[in-house]
Coordinates of C-alpha atoms in Angstrom, one line a residue:
X1 CA 17.3 73.3 -241.6
X2 CA 19.9 71.8 -239.2
X3 CA 21.5 69.9 -242.2
X4 CA 21.9 73.1 -244.2
X5 CA 23.5 74.8 -241.2
X6 CA 25.9 71.9 -240.6
X7 CA 26.9 71.9 -244.2
X8 CA 27.6 75.6 -244.2
X9 CA 29.8 75.3 -241.1
X10 CA 31.7 72.2 -242.1
X11 CA 32.0 72.9 -245.8
X12 CA 32.3 76.7 -245.9
X13 CA 33.6 78.0 -242.6
X14 CA 35.7 75.2 -241.1
X15 CA 38.0 74.8 -244.1
X16 CA 39.6 78.2 -243.6
X17 CA 40.3 77.2 -239.9
X18 CA 41.7 73.9 -241.0
X19 CA 43.9 75.5 -243.7
X20 CA 45.3 78.0 -241.1
X21 CA 46.1 75.2 -238.6
X22 CA 47.7 73.1 -241.3
X23 CA 50.0 75.8 -242.7
X24 CA 50.9 77.2 -239.3
X25 CA 51.7 73.7 -238.1
X26 CA 53.7 73.0 -241.3
X27 CA 55.8 76.1 -241.0
X28 CA 56.4 75.5 -237.3
X29 CA 57.5 72.0 -237.9
X30 CA 59.9 73.0 -240.6
X31 CA 61.2 75.8 -238.4
X32 CA 61.8 73.2 -235.6
X33 CA 63.7 70.9 -237.9
X34 CA 65.9 73.7 -239.3
X35 CA 66.6 75.2 -235.8
X36 CA 68.1 71.9 -234.6
X37 CA 71.8 72.5 -233.7
X38 CA 74.1 70.2 -235.6
X39 CA 76.9 68.4 -233.8
X40 CA 79.9 66.7 -235.3
X41 CA 79.9 63.0 -235.2
X42 CA 83.1 61.2 -236.3
X43 CA 81.2 58.0 -237.2
X44 CA 79.8 59.8 -240.3
X45 CA 82.3 59.6 -243.2
X46 CA 82.9 62.6 -245.3
X47 CA 80.3 62.9 -248.0
X48 CA 81.6 61.8 -251.4
X49 CA 78.4 62.3 -253.5
X50 CA 77.4 65.3 -255.4
X51 CA 74.3 67.3 -254.5
X52 CA 72.4 65.9 -257.4
X53 CA 73.3 62.3 -256.3
X54 CA 72.2 63.1 -252.8
X55 CA 68.8 64.4 -254.0
X56 CA 68.3 61.4 -256.2
X57 CA 69.1 59.2 -253.2
X58 CA 66.5 61.0 -251.1
X59 CA 63.7 61.0 -253.7
X60 CA 64.3 57.3 -254.6
X61 CA 64.0 56.5 -250.9
X62 CA 60.9 58.6 -250.5
X63 CA 59.1 57.5 -253.7
X64 CA 60.5 53.9 -254.1
X65 CA 60.7 53.1 -250.3
X66 CA 64.1 51.5 -250.7
X67 CA 64.7 51.2 -247.0
X68 CA 61.3 49.4 -246.4
X69 CA 61.9 47.2 -249.4
X70 CA 65.2 45.9 -248.0
X71 CA 63.7 45.1 -244.6
X72 CA 60.1 44.1 -245.2
X73 CA 58.8 43.2 -248.6
X74 CA 55.1 42.8 -247.5
X75 CA 55.2 46.2 -245.8
X76 CA 56.7 47.7 -248.9
X77 CA 53.8 46.4 -251.0
X78 CA 51.3 47.8 -248.5
X79 CA 53.1 51.1 -248.5
X80 CA 53.2 51.4 -252.2
X81 CA 49.5 50.5 -252.6
X82 CA 48.6 52.9 -249.8
X83 CA 50.5 55.9 -251.2
X84 CA 49.6 55.4 -254.8
X85 CA 45.9 54.9 -254.1
X86 CA 45.9 58.0 -251.8
X87 CA 47.7 60.1 -254.4
X88 CA 45.2 59.2 -257.2
X89 CA 42.3 59.6 -254.9
X90 CA 43.5 63.1 -254.0
X91 CA 43.9 63.9 -257.7
X92 CA 40.3 62.7 -258.2
X93 CA 39.1 65.0 -255.4
X94 CA 40.9 67.9 -256.9
X95 CA 39.3 67.2 -260.3
X96 CA 35.9 67.1 -258.6
X97 CA 36.5 70.3 -256.6
X98 CA 37.5 72.2 -259.8
X99 CA 34.5 70.8 -261.7
X100 CA 36.5 69.2 -264.4
X101 CA 34.3 67.0 -266.5
X102 CA 35.6 63.5 -267.5
X103 CA 34.0 60.2 -268.3
X104 CA 31.8 59.4 -265.3
X105 CA 31.8 55.7 -265.7
X106 CA 35.6 55.6 -265.7
X107 CA 36.0 57.9 -262.7
X108 CA 33.3 55.9 -260.8
X109 CA 35.1 52.6 -261.5
X110 CA 38.6 53.9 -260.8
X111 CA 37.4 55.8 -257.6
X112 CA 35.7 52.7 -256.3
X113 CA 38.7 50.4 -257.0
X114 CA 41.2 52.8 -255.4
X115 CA 38.9 53.3 -252.5
X116 CA 38.7 49.6 -251.8
X117 CA 42.5 49.3 -252.2
X118 CA 43.1 52.2 -249.8
X119 CA 40.7 50.7 -247.3
X120 CA 42.2 47.2 -247.4
X121 CA 45.8 48.5 -247.1
X122 CA 44.8 50.6 -244.0
X123 CA 43.0 47.6 -242.5
X124 CA 46.1 45.4 -243.2
X125 CA 48.4 48.0 -241.6
X126 CA 46.1 48.1 -238.5
X127 CA 46.0 44.3 -238.2
X128 CA 49.8 44.2 -238.7
X129 CA 50.3 46.8 -235.9
X130 CA 48.0 44.9 -233.5
X131 CA 49.6 41.5 -234.3
X132 CA 53.3 42.4 -234.6
X133 CA 53.9 45.9 -233.3
X134 CA 51.7 46.2 -230.3
X135 CA 54.6 46.5 -227.9
X136 CA 56.1 49.5 -229.6
X137 CA 52.8 51.1 -230.7
X138 CA 51.4 54.2 -229.1
X139 CA 47.9 55.6 -228.9
X140 CA 48.8 58.1 -231.7
X141 CA 49.7 55.2 -234.1
X142 CA 46.2 53.7 -233.6
X143 CA 44.5 57.1 -233.7
X144 CA 46.1 57.9 -237.1
X145 CA 45.1 54.5 -238.6
X146 CA 41.6 54.7 -237.2
X147 CA 41.1 58.2 -238.5
X148 CA 42.3 57.3 -241.9
X149 CA 40.0 54.2 -241.9
X150 CA 37.1 56.5 -240.9
X151 CA 37.8 58.8 -243.8
X152 CA 38.1 55.9 -246.2
X153 CA 34.8 54.2 -245.0
X154 CA 32.8 57.5 -245.1
X155 CA 34.3 58.3 -248.5
X156 CA 33.4 54.8 -249.9
X157 CA 29.8 55.4 -248.6
X158 CA 29.6 58.6 -250.5
X159 CA 31.0 56.9 -253.6
X160 CA 28.5 54.1 -253.5
X161 CA 25.6 56.5 -252.9
X162 CA 26.8 58.9 -255.7
X163 CA 27.3 61.9 -253.5
X164 CA 29.8 64.4 -254.8
X165 CA 30.8 68.1 -254.6
X166 CA 31.5 69.0 -258.2
X167 CA 32.8 72.6 -258.4
X168 CA 33.2 72.8 -254.6
X169 CA 36.5 74.8 -254.7
X170 CA 35.1 77.3 -257.1
X171 CA 32.0 77.7 -254.9
X172 CA 34.2 78.1 -251.8
X173 CA 36.0 81.0 -253.5
X174 CA 33.0 82.6 -255.0
X175 CA 30.7 82.2 -252.0
X176 CA 28.0 80.5 -254.0
X177 CA 27.2 77.6 -251.7
X178 CA 26.4 74.1 -252.9
X179 CA 23.6 72.5 -250.8
X180 CA 23.9 68.7 -251.0
X181 CA 21.7 67.6 -248.1
X182 CA 23.9 64.6 -247.0
X183 CA 24.8 63.9 -243.4
X184 CA 27.4 61.4 -244.6
X185 CA 29.1 64.2 -246.6
X186 CA 29.3 66.4 -243.5
X187 CA 30.8 63.5 -241.5
X188 CA 33.3 62.7 -244.3
X189 CA 34.3 66.4 -244.7
X190 CA 34.7 66.8 -240.9
X191 CA 36.9 63.7 -240.6
X192 CA 39.0 64.7 -243.6
X193 CA 39.6 68.2 -242.1
X194 CA 40.5 66.7 -238.7
X195 CA 43.1 64.6 -240.6
X196 CA 44.5 67.6 -242.5
X197 CA 44.8 69.7 -239.3
X198 CA 46.5 66.8 -237.5
X199 CA 49.0 66.1 -240.3
X200 CA 51.7 68.6 -239.4
X201 CA 51.7 67.6 -235.7
X202 CA 51.7 63.8 -236.1
X203 CA 53.7 60.9 -237.5
X204 CA 51.9 60.7 -240.8
X205 CA 53.8 63.8 -242.1
X206 CA 57.1 62.0 -242.2
X207 CA 58.7 62.9 -245.5
X208 CA 60.0 66.2 -244.1
X209 CA 61.4 64.4 -241.1
X210 CA 63.0 61.7 -243.3
X211 CA 64.7 64.4 -245.3
X212 CA 66.0 66.2 -242.2
X213 CA 67.1 63.3 -240.1
X214 CA 68.4 60.9 -242.7
X215 CA 69.9 63.3 -245.3
X216 CA 70.1 66.9 -244.4
X217 CA 71.7 66.4 -241.0
X218 CA 74.3 64.0 -242.5
X219 CA 75.1 66.2 -245.4
X220 CA 75.5 69.3 -243.2
X221 CA 77.4 67.2 -240.7
X222 CA 79.8 66.1 -243.4
X223 CA 80.4 69.8 -244.4
X224 CA 80.9 70.8 -240.8
X225 CA 83.5 68.0 -240.3
X226 CA 85.3 69.1 -243.5
X227 CA 85.4 72.7 -242.3
X228 CA 86.8 71.6 -238.9
X229 CA 89.5 69.6 -240.6
X230 CA 90.5 72.7 -242.8
X231 CA 90.7 74.9 -239.7
X232 CA 92.9 72.3 -238.0

């Protein structure tokens, strides 16, 4: 009875709270970025690239990690493996939630492989932070990595024990609840929702910050400098 109650709370009540926190936090963070007042810095040269070239530069940095590649090849490999495995795992969860049927042997093999890769990259990043970056690391850095590791470990446990939520999203919308009877599923779902709610407020959600700090501010700053010169 307690198990059914916990599943109903974590799987069918809490997701709406988590989604609300995520989107409110996301919009607030975007608002904070966009409300930053720009100042003119002479050290930035006038932009000579077109808007398309600037967007290409941004997306190549975000998806190819050019900055990381030029400074730390090992970290670049870890980052690539982490993001690619996470992306495919999320696609797999979406397929499962929508109840899309595919070859179960293939999805089981691929899900297990990517889960192992995801776990090992996180473990490597944690070891690297403890060994090399301890001086500049904060409690939030360790919290984020440990939370991700907890999600990965609980997810691997569910994978190895063949626990799934096929058609979960449709059941969430329709109100026809799926009773699984797994405490591990409740733990995994709770950890995943804590991660989702934390994302807009932590360092993991860095792509928006990268766009704002490394590109948007510089592009706007270049236009401001150009306008100032024309007025003069």
